[in-house]
Coordinates of C-alpha atoms and ligand atoms in Angstrom, one line a residue:
M668 CA 0.0 0.0 -0.2
A669 CA 1.5 3.5 -1.0
N670 CA 2.3 5.4 2.0
H671 CA -0.2 8.5 2.1
F672 CA 1.3 10.3 5.0
A673 CA 3.0 13.4 4.5
A674 CA 5.4 12.5 7.5
D675 CA 5.1 10.4 10.3
V676 CA 5.2 13.1 12.8
L677 CA 4.2 17.0 12.8
I678 CA 5.8 19.0 15.4
C679 CA 4.3 22.1 15.8
G680 CA 6.3 24.9 17.2
A681 CA 10.3 25.2 17.0
G682 CA 11.0 26.3 20.5
A683 CA 13.2 24.3 22.8
A684 CA 10.7 21.5 23.0
G685 CA 10.1 21.2 19.4
L686 CA 13.7 21.3 18.5
T687 CA 14.7 18.5 20.9
L688 CA 12.0 16.0 19.8
A689 CA 13.0 16.9 16.2
I690 CA 16.7 16.3 16.8
D691 CA 15.8 13.0 18.7
L692 CA 13.2 11.9 15.9
A693 CA 16.0 12.8 13.2
R694 CA 18.7 10.7 14.9
R695 CA 16.2 7.7 14.8
G696 CA 15.4 8.0 11.3
I697 CA 11.7 9.0 11.8
S698 CA 10.3 11.1 9.2
F699 CA 8.9 14.6 10.7
R700 CA 7.9 18.0 9.9
L701 CA 8.9 20.9 12.1
I702 CA 6.9 24.2 11.6
E703 CA 6.9 27.4 13.2
K704 CA 4.7 30.3 12.7
M705 CA 7.3 32.9 13.2
E706 CA 9.2 34.1 10.1
G707 CA 12.6 33.4 11.7
P708 CA 14.3 32.4 15.1
F709 CA 13.0 33.7 18.6
P710 CA 15.2 36.2 19.5
G711 CA 14.9 36.6 23.5
S712 CA 17.1 35.3 26.2
R713 CA 14.3 34.0 28.4
G714 CA 15.2 30.5 29.6
K715 CA 18.8 31.2 30.2
G716 CA 19.6 28.3 32.8
V717 CA 20.5 24.9 31.5
Q718 CA 20.5 22.4 34.7
P719 CA 22.6 19.7 35.2
R720 CA 20.2 16.9 34.0
T721 CA 19.7 18.8 30.9
Q722 CA 23.4 19.0 30.3
E723 CA 23.4 15.2 30.2
I724 CA 20.6 15.0 27.8
F725 CA 22.6 17.8 25.7
E726 CA 25.6 15.4 25.9
D727 CA 23.6 12.6 24.5
L728 CA 22.2 14.7 21.7
G729 CA 25.6 15.8 20.7
I730 CA 25.4 19.6 21.8
L731 CA 26.7 20.0 25.2
D732 CA 30.3 21.2 24.4
K733 CA 28.6 23.8 21.8
V734 CA 26.5 24.9 24.5
V735 CA 29.1 25.2 27.0
A736 CA 31.4 26.9 25.0
A737 CA 28.8 29.6 23.9
G738 CA 27.6 30.0 27.5
G739 CA 29.1 30.4 30.8
V740 CA 28.8 30.0 34.4
Y741 CA 26.3 32.3 36.8
P742 CA 28.4 35.2 38.0
P743 CA 28.2 36.1 41.7
L744 CA 24.8 37.8 42.9
R745 CA 25.6 41.2 44.1
Q746 CA 22.8 42.7 46.3
Y747 CA 22.8 46.4 46.8
H748 CA 21.8 47.9 50.1
E749 CA 20.1 51.2 50.6
N750 CA 23.4 52.9 51.8
G751 CA 25.0 52.3 48.5
S752 CA 27.0 49.3 49.6
Y753 CA 26.7 45.8 48.5
S754 CA 27.2 42.2 49.6
E755 CA 28.0 39.2 47.2
K756 CA 27.0 35.8 47.5
N757 CA 26.8 32.7 44.9
P758 CA 23.3 32.1 43.7
I759 CA 23.9 28.5 43.0
E760 CA 24.6 25.9 45.5
G761 CA 26.9 23.8 43.6
A762 CA 28.9 20.9 44.6
D763 CA 31.8 19.2 42.8
P764 CA 31.2 16.6 40.0
T765 CA 31.2 13.1 40.9
P766 CA 31.7 9.9 38.9
A767 CA 28.0 9.2 38.9
E768 CA 27.0 12.8 38.4
P769 CA 29.4 14.8 36.0
Y770 CA 27.7 18.1 35.9
H771 CA 26.7 20.0 39.1
I772 CA 26.7 23.5 37.8
P773 CA 23.7 25.3 36.2
L774 CA 24.9 26.8 33.1
M775 CA 24.0 30.2 31.6
I776 CA 23.1 30.6 28.0
P777 CA 20.6 32.8 26.3
Q778 CA 17.8 30.7 24.9
F779 CA 18.3 32.1 21.5
V780 CA 21.7 30.6 21.5
T781 CA 20.5 27.4 22.8
E782 CA 18.1 27.2 20.0
R783 CA 20.5 28.1 17.3
I784 CA 22.8 25.4 18.5
M785 CA 19.9 23.0 18.4
R786 CA 18.8 24.1 14.8
E787 CA 22.6 23.4 13.7
R788 CA 22.4 20.2 15.2
L789 CA 19.2 19.3 13.2
C790 CA 20.8 20.5 10.3
E791 CA 23.6 18.0 10.7
F792 CA 20.9 15.4 10.4
G793 CA 19.6 16.8 7.1
H794 CA 16.6 18.7 8.6
Q795 CA 15.4 22.4 9.2
V796 CA 12.7 24.1 10.7
E797 CA 9.9 25.3 8.3
F798 CA 9.6 28.9 9.4
G799 CA 6.4 30.8 8.3
F800 CA 4.2 27.8 8.6
Q801 CA 1.3 27.8 10.8
L802 CA -1.0 24.9 12.0
R803 CA -4.6 26.3 11.4
K804 CA -6.8 23.3 12.1
F805 CA -6.7 19.6 12.5
E806 CA -8.8 16.5 12.7
Q807 CA -7.8 13.2 13.9
N808 CA -9.3 9.6 13.8
E809 CA -8.1 6.5 15.6
H810 CA -4.9 5.9 13.3
S811 CA -3.8 9.4 12.1
V812 CA -4.2 13.4 12.0
V813 CA -5.3 15.7 9.0
A814 CA -3.7 19.1 9.6
W815 CA -4.1 22.3 7.7
I816 CA -0.9 24.2 7.4
S817 CA -0.6 27.9 6.1
G818 CA 2.7 28.9 4.8
P819 CA 4.1 31.3 1.8
D820 CA 1.9 29.4 -0.9
G821 CA -1.1 29.4 0.9
E822 CA -3.1 26.6 3.0
K823 CA -2.2 23.1 2.5
K824 CA -3.7 19.7 4.1
V825 CA -1.5 17.1 5.1
R826 CA -1.9 13.6 6.7
I827 CA 0.5 12.5 9.6
R828 CA 0.4 9.6 12.3
Y829 CA 1.0 11.8 15.1
L830 CA 0.7 15.6 15.8
V831 CA 2.9 17.2 18.7
G832 CA 2.0 20.4 20.1
A833 CA 5.3 22.0 21.1
D834 CA 3.5 25.5 20.6
G835 CA 3.9 27.1 24.0
G836 CA 2.0 28.3 26.8
R837 CA -0.7 29.6 24.6
S838 CA -0.8 26.3 22.7
F839 CA -3.2 26.2 19.9
V840 CA -3.1 22.3 19.7
R841 CA -4.1 22.1 23.4
G842 CA -6.9 24.7 22.8
A843 CA -8.2 22.7 19.7
L844 CA -8.1 19.3 21.6
G845 CA -10.2 21.0 24.3
V846 CA -7.7 20.1 27.1
N847 CA -8.2 21.8 30.2
F848 CA -5.3 24.2 31.3
A849 CA -6.1 24.3 35.3
G850 CA -4.2 26.5 37.6
K851 CA -4.1 30.2 38.5
T852 CA -2.4 33.4 37.9
L853 CA 0.1 34.1 40.7
G854 CA -0.9 37.8 41.3
A855 CA 2.7 38.9 39.7
R856 CA 3.7 40.5 36.4
A857 CA 7.1 41.0 35.3
V858 CA 9.2 42.4 32.5
V859 CA 12.2 40.6 30.9
A860 CA 14.4 42.5 28.4
D861 CA 17.7 41.8 26.7
V862 CA 19.6 45.1 26.3
V863 CA 22.8 46.8 25.5
L864 CA 23.8 48.6 28.7
T865 CA 26.7 50.8 30.1
G866 CA 27.5 51.7 33.7
L867 CA 27.4 48.1 35.1
S868 CA 30.4 45.7 35.4
R869 CA 30.0 42.1 33.6
N870 CA 31.2 40.3 36.4
A871 CA 28.1 40.2 38.8
W872 CA 24.5 39.6 38.8
H873 CA 23.2 42.9 39.9
Q874 CA 20.3 42.9 42.2
F875 CA 18.5 46.0 43.5
N876 CA 15.7 46.1 46.4
Q877 CA 15.7 42.4 46.5
G878 CA 12.3 41.2 48.0
D879 CA 10.4 44.7 47.3
M880 CA 8.2 43.8 44.5
A881 CA 7.3 47.7 43.7
K882 CA 11.2 48.3 43.3
M883 CA 13.1 45.3 42.6
V884 CA 15.3 45.1 39.5
H885 CA 17.8 42.4 38.6
I886 CA 20.4 43.0 35.8
C887 CA 22.2 39.8 34.7
P888 CA 25.1 40.1 32.0
L889 CA 24.2 37.3 29.5
A890 CA 27.1 35.0 29.1
G891 CA 28.5 34.6 25.8
T892 CA 26.9 38.1 24.5
S893 CA 27.5 41.5 25.2
L894 CA 23.8 41.9 26.4
F895 CA 22.4 42.3 29.8
Q896 CA 19.1 40.8 30.8
I897 CA 16.7 42.9 32.9
Q898 CA 14.1 41.2 35.2
A899 CA 11.8 43.5 37.2
P900 CA 8.4 43.0 38.7
I901 CA 5.8 45.6 37.4
P902 CA 2.4 46.7 38.1
L903 CA -0.4 44.2 37.4
E904 CA -2.5 46.6 35.2
G905 CA -1.3 49.3 32.8
D906 CA 0.9 49.6 29.6
F907 CA 4.6 49.2 30.4
D908 CA 7.2 51.2 28.3
L909 CA 9.5 48.5 26.8
S910 CA 11.6 50.9 25.0
A911 CA 15.3 51.7 25.7
D912 CA 13.9 55.1 27.6
G913 CA 11.2 53.3 29.4
L914 CA 13.6 50.8 30.8
Q915 CA 16.1 53.4 31.4
G916 CA 13.5 55.6 33.5
M917 CA 12.5 52.5 35.4
I918 CA 16.3 51.6 36.4
G919 CA 16.9 55.1 37.3
E920 CA 13.8 55.4 39.6
R921 CA 14.2 52.1 41.2
T922 CA 18.2 52.0 41.7
G923 CA 19.2 55.8 41.8
C924 CA 22.0 54.7 39.4
L925 CA 22.1 57.4 37.0
N926 CA 25.1 56.2 35.4
V927 CA 23.4 53.1 34.2
Q928 CA 22.4 53.9 30.4
V929 CA 20.3 51.4 28.6
R930 CA 21.7 51.9 24.9
S931 CA 19.4 49.5 22.8
V932 CA 16.6 46.9 23.4
N933 CA 17.2 43.6 21.6
W934 CA 14.1 41.9 22.7
A935 CA 11.6 42.7 25.6
S936 CA 8.4 41.1 26.8
A937 CA 5.9 42.0 30.0
Y938 CA 4.3 38.8 31.1
M939 CA 1.8 37.7 33.8
M940 CA 3.0 34.8 36.0
N941 CA 0.9 31.7 35.9
A942 CA 1.2 28.1 37.1
R943 CA -1.0 25.9 35.0
L944 CA -0.9 22.2 33.9
A945 CA -2.7 20.4 31.1
D946 CA -5.1 18.0 32.5
R947 CA -3.9 15.5 29.8
Y948 CA -0.8 15.2 27.7
R949 CA -2.4 12.8 25.0
V950 CA -5.6 12.9 23.2
G951 CA -5.4 10.1 20.6
C952 CA -2.6 10.8 17.8
A953 CA -1.9 14.3 19.4
L954 CA 0.4 15.0 22.2
L955 CA 1.6 18.1 24.1
V956 CA 4.9 18.7 25.2
G957 CA 7.0 21.9 27.0
D958 CA 5.0 24.9 27.8
A959 CA 2.2 23.7 25.8
A960 CA 1.6 21.2 28.8
H961 CA 2.7 23.3 31.9
I962 CA 3.7 27.0 32.6
H963 CA 5.1 28.3 35.9
P964 CA 7.1 31.4 37.1
P965 CA 10.7 31.5 35.9
T966 CA 12.0 31.3 39.4
G967 CA 14.4 28.4 39.6
G968 CA 15.1 28.3 35.7
Q969 CA 12.9 25.0 35.1
G970 CA 10.9 25.9 32.0
L971 CA 13.1 25.1 29.3
N972 CA 14.7 22.4 30.9
T973 CA 11.3 20.7 31.9
S974 CA 10.6 21.1 28.1
V975 CA 13.4 19.6 26.8
Q976 CA 13.0 16.6 29.1
D977 CA 9.3 16.2 27.9
A978 CA 10.5 16.0 24.5
Y979 CA 13.6 13.5 25.4
N980 CA 11.0 11.3 27.1
L981 CA 8.6 11.2 24.2
G982 CA 11.1 11.0 21.2
W983 CA 12.1 7.2 21.8
K984 CA 8.6 6.3 22.7
L985 CA 7.2 7.8 19.6
A986 CA 9.8 6.3 17.5
A987 CA 9.4 2.9 19.1
V988 CA 5.6 3.1 18.5
L989 CA 6.0 4.1 14.9
K990 CA 8.3 1.1 14.4
G991 CA 5.9 -1.6 15.8
A992 CA 5.9 -1.3 19.5
P993 CA 2.3 -1.2 21.1
G994 CA 0.7 2.0 21.2
R995 CA 0.2 2.0 24.9
L996 CA 3.9 2.8 25.4
L997 CA 2.8 6.5 24.5
D998 CA 0.6 6.4 27.7
S999 CA 3.5 6.3 29.7
Y1000 CA 4.5 9.7 28.4
E1001 CA 1.8 11.5 30.4
E1002 CA 2.2 9.2 33.4
E1003 CA 5.9 9.8 33.8
R1004 CA 5.9 13.6 32.8
R1005 CA 3.0 15.0 34.3
P1006 CA 3.9 14.5 37.7
V1007 CA 7.1 16.1 37.1
A1008 CA 5.6 19.2 35.8
E1009 CA 3.3 19.1 38.8
A1010 CA 6.1 19.3 41.1
V1011 CA 8.1 21.9 39.0
L1012 CA 4.8 24.1 39.3
G1013 CA 5.1 23.6 43.2
L1014 CA 8.7 24.3 43.3
S1015 CA 8.9 27.4 41.1
S1016 CA 6.0 29.0 43.0
R1017 CA 7.6 28.4 46.1
L1018 CA 10.7 30.0 44.9
L1019 CA 8.7 33.0 43.7
D1020 CA 7.2 33.3 47.2
A1021 CA 10.8 33.2 48.7
Q1022 CA 12.0 35.8 46.0
K1023 CA 9.4 38.2 47.2
K1024 CA 10.9 37.9 50.9
G1025 CA 14.3 38.4 49.6
E1026 CA 15.2 34.7 50.2
M1027 CA 16.4 33.1 47.0
R1028 CA 18.4 30.3 47.0
R1029 CA 18.7 27.5 44.6
G1030 CA 20.0 24.2 45.7
R1031 CA 19.9 20.6 44.3
E1032 CA 16.2 20.5 43.9
V1033 CA 16.7 22.9 40.7
H1034 CA 19.2 20.7 39.2
Q1035 CA 16.5 17.9 38.3
L1036 CA 19.1 15.1 38.8
D1037 CA 16.7 13.3 41.2
I1038 CA 13.8 13.2 38.6
G1039 CA 12.8 9.5 38.1
Y1040 CA 9.6 7.6 37.1
P1041 CA 9.4 4.9 39.7
G1042 CA 5.6 4.5 39.4
S1043 CA 5.5 4.3 35.7
L1044 CA 3.3 1.6 34.1
L1045 CA 6.7 0.4 32.4
F1046 CA 8.2 -0.8 35.6
R1047 CA 5.1 -2.1 37.3
E1048 CA 5.6 -5.6 36.1
I1049 CA 9.3 -5.8 36.8
G1050 CA 9.2 -5.2 40.7
K1051 CA 11.5 -3.8 43.2
R1052 CA 15.1 -4.8 43.6
R1053 CA 17.4 -5.0 46.5
G1054 CA 19.8 -2.1 46.9
R1055 CA 19.6 1.6 46.3
L1056 CA 19.0 2.1 42.5
Q1057 CA 15.6 1.1 41.3
P1058 CA 13.9 0.7 37.9
G1059 CA 12.8 4.2 36.9
D1060 CA 15.9 5.8 38.4
R1061 CA 18.4 8.1 36.5
A1062 CA 21.1 5.8 35.2
P1063 CA 24.4 7.2 36.8
D1064 CA 27.4 7.7 35.0
A1065 CA 30.7 6.0 35.8
P1066 CA 34.0 6.4 34.5
F1067 CA 35.4 2.8 33.6
K1068 CA 38.5 1.4 31.8
G1069 CA 37.9 0.0 28.2
A1070 CA 39.4 -3.5 27.5
G1071 CA 41.6 -1.6 25.0
G1072 CA 43.2 0.4 28.0
Q1073 CA 41.4 3.7 27.3
R1074 CA 39.5 5.6 30.4
T1075 CA 35.9 6.1 29.1
R1076 CA 32.4 6.5 30.8
L1077 CA 29.2 4.8 30.9
F1078 CA 27.4 8.0 29.6
Q1079 CA 29.7 7.3 26.5
L1080 CA 28.2 3.7 26.2
F1081 CA 24.7 5.2 26.5
Q1082 CA 25.2 8.1 24.1
G1083 CA 22.7 7.6 21.1
P1084 CA 19.3 6.6 20.4
H1085 CA 19.6 2.7 21.6
W1086 CA 19.0 1.0 24.8
T1087 CA 21.9 -0.6 26.7
L1088 CA 22.2 -3.6 28.4
L1089 CA 25.2 -4.1 31.0
V1090 CA 25.7 -7.5 31.8
H1091 CA 27.8 -8.3 34.9
G1092 CA 29.4 -11.5 34.6
A1093 CA 27.9 -14.4 32.5
M1094 CA 25.8 -13.5 29.4
L1095 CA 22.1 -14.4 30.0
E1096 CA 21.1 -17.4 28.1
G1097 CA 19.5 -16.8 24.7
V1098 CA 19.6 -12.8 25.0
T1099 CA 21.6 -11.8 22.0
S1100 CA 22.1 -8.6 20.1
R1101 CA 19.3 -6.9 18.0
P1102 CA 18.7 -3.7 16.3
G1103 CA 18.3 -0.7 18.9
L1104 CA 20.0 -2.6 21.6
H1105 CA 23.8 -2.5 22.8
I1106 CA 24.9 -5.2 25.0
H1107 CA 28.2 -4.7 27.0
R1108 CA 29.7 -7.2 29.5
V1109 CA 31.2 -5.7 32.7
G1110 CA 34.1 -7.7 34.4
P1111 CA 37.9 -7.8 34.7
E1112 CA 38.3 -9.9 31.5
D1113 CA 35.4 -8.1 29.7
E1114 CA 35.1 -5.2 27.6
V1115 CA 34.1 -3.0 30.4
I1116 CA 36.8 -2.9 33.3
D1117 CA 35.5 -1.5 36.4
Q1118 CA 39.0 -0.4 37.2
W1119 CA 38.1 2.3 39.8
G1120 CA 34.9 0.7 41.3
H1121 CA 32.5 3.5 40.1
I1122 CA 30.1 1.1 38.2
G1123 CA 30.0 -1.0 41.4
D1124 CA 29.6 1.9 43.7
A1125 CA 26.4 3.4 41.6
Y1126 CA 24.8 0.1 40.3
A1127 CA 25.7 -2.5 43.2
M1128 CA 25.1 -5.3 40.7
E1129 CA 25.4 -8.9 41.9
A1130 CA 27.4 -11.3 39.5
G1131 CA 25.0 -12.6 36.9
E1132 CA 22.8 -9.7 37.3
C1133 CA 22.3 -7.0 34.2
V1134 CA 20.8 -3.7 34.2
L1135 CA 18.7 -2.5 31.0
V1136 CA 19.1 1.3 30.4
R1137 CA 16.5 3.3 28.5
P1138 CA 17.4 5.6 25.6
D1139 CA 16.5 8.5 27.8
G1140 CA 19.1 7.4 30.5
Y1141 CA 16.7 5.9 33.0
I1142 CA 16.9 2.5 34.4
G1143 CA 14.5 0.3 32.5
A1144 CA 15.0 -3.0 34.7
F1145 CA 17.3 -5.2 36.6
F1146 CA 17.2 -8.9 35.8
D1147 CA 19.4 -11.8 36.9
A1148 CA 20.7 -14.9 35.3
T1149 CA 17.5 -16.8 35.8
Q1150 CA 15.3 -14.2 34.1
S1151 CA 16.3 -14.4 30.5
T1152 CA 12.9 -15.5 29.4
K1153 CA 11.3 -12.4 31.4
L1154 CA 14.1 -10.0 29.8
E1155 CA 13.3 -11.4 26.1
R1156 CA 9.4 -10.8 26.7
Y1157 CA 10.1 -7.2 27.9
L1158 CA 12.6 -6.4 25.1
V1159 CA 10.1 -7.6 22.5
R1160 CA 7.4 -5.3 24.1
L1161 CA 9.4 -2.5 23.6
G1162 CA 10.0 -3.1 20.0
L1163 CA 13.4 -4.7 20.5
A1164 CA 12.9 -8.1 18.7
R1165 CA 15.9 -10.6 17.7
L1166 CA 16.5 -10.6 13.9
E1167 CA 15.4 -13.8 12.5
A1168 CA 18.3 -15.2 11.3
P1169 CA 21.0 -16.3 13.9
L1170 CA 24.0 -14.2 14.3
Ligands
FAD2402 C1 9.3 35.8 30.2 C2 9.8 34.5 30.4 C3 11.0 34.2 31.1 C4 11.4 33.0 31.1 N1 12.7 32.6 31.9 C5 12.9 31.5 32.1 C6 14.1 30.9 32.7 O1 14.8 31.9 33.4 N2 14.5 29.7 32.8 C7 13.8 28.7 32.1 O2 14.2 27.4 32.1 N3 12.8 29.2 31.5 C8 12.3 30.2 31.5 N4 11.2 30.5 30.8 C9 10.6 29.5 30.2 C10 11.2 29.1 28.9 O3 11.4 30.1 27.9 C11 10.1 28.1 28.5 O4 9.7 27.1 29.2 C12 10.7 27.5 27.0 O5 10.6 28.4 26.1 C13 9.5 26.6 26.4 O6 9.9 25.9 25.4 P1 8.6 25.5 24.3 O7 9.4 24.9 23.2 O8 7.9 24.4 25.1 O9 7.7 26.7 24.0 P2 8.2 28.0 23.2 O10 9.6 28.5 23.3 O11 7.2 29.0 23.7 O12 7.8 27.6 21.6 C14 6.7 27.4 21.2 C15 6.8 27.8 19.5 O13 5.6 27.5 18.9 C16 5.3 28.5 18.0 N5 3.7 28.2 17.6 C17 2.8 28.5 18.5 N6 1.8 28.3 17.6 C18 1.9 27.6 16.5 C19 1.4 27.3 15.6 N7 -0.1 27.2 15.5 N8 1.9 26.7 14.2 C20 3.3 27.0 14.3 N9 3.9 27.3 15.5 C21 3.6 27.8 16.4 C22 5.8 29.8 18.8 O14 5.8 30.6 17.8 C23 7.1 29.5 19.5 O15 8.0 29.6 18.6 C24 10.9 31.8 30.7 C25 9.8 32.1 29.9 C26 9.0 33.4 29.7 C27 7.9 33.8 28.8

């Protein structure tokens, strides 16, 4: 039968969530279109904090080094007092990297730079964003979606298997699906602006009138650029002047620093803070990711990170289902990611309250390294295991020595769109290589030599035990030497069937 689909997936919206999903689908060889209603890239810095867990994902997607090189770390927070003096503190509660957690420091990089790097990565896979194309309408049946897309040549109708709404907080897809976006406005409105400014040093994040919602102003040098980002609460009602003169006036009024001059404005926005969560992330063949599914205040720098991780959770599942895995695998997307967003809504709202009292402090809870999916339906049949690490937990990194003598890391084995099976000691009978699964044996005479004991420390595997790591870096399951049939059934259900002919 001729394939009458324009593509398997239509991704609506090329922000951080849509781009992440596109890269993940591209490296899995899934056909998709990525449409964006704007005529060109989004120019704002807004989501500027990249948390440690997102750095791990960026490593897997092949963009971490570019992101680090283009960005930087957060400068010390300089709080000015009424008498003109100031005190400095580190805004980030960091800790040294460990073998299990290689990244501990949130990075700062303007969102427009992160997205540019993502578009470049997408280009390496032969794909690009279709700017100037807007989703206008769609209908779905049990198996597919028909979408009407307007572009430079008018409106066209396309049929796809799945539609992903990565179309931001005001999501058209969410609205058209009739999905409730329950939550509240938080009684706070703020301005965010990227400006060229003189009169302040670039070695500190300048904060004036901390905790006073009528007078607070934060001015942060944007790493990797010559810009500063201004953030300030503004009155709930009324127009706010976002021009250079308007911003200049506000800074002068609130800080008394007459030598601070706003020279030009690259991008600026005034917005109401909301905390809202979609009731459902999936309706038939349509799914929601990123801000389309959840919005919350920027405190704690969680929005972009949560959006990237939604897409990263969805990508491998969508690809597996398109390649024949049962459709209910997609149900685990909402089941795993919605509770994470629910927790982020609470965290960012709490941090907003703390900020209002002048008590802003970001600790491990914003790093997103402790996110896991222990209650997910994907693990229910597997059962618990003795030991600390459980199915659904983030799979730790661990440096080890390769049989060739080279120093390497588990994250290098995990890198790519595949599942990984680490076998400690003897191979499980009958479990063989297959497309989409990489099998590695750990042992003193094997390919993975736990020279420094880091794998043992992190995974505590007994002889004969093996651990299956999902493509998104979470523990899929532990099995022991007696459970090869169970493991085989599990793999087949995930679309990882053996090749017919023996190797
Ligand atoms: C003022 C502000 C400050 C923020 N600060 C931070 C921060 O400090 N740290 C942090 O982590 N996060 C922050 N965020 C949040 C972060 O920017 C978002 O979480 C992130 O952009 C979400 O990415 P997304 O891809 O889901 O949505 P978006 O980035 O909103 O992208 C959605 C895209 O879909 C497109 N689109 C919409 N409708 C259609 C359609 N019908 N057809 C085609 N395209 C369409 C839009 O044009 C847009 O480009 C901030 C957000 C705001 C608004």
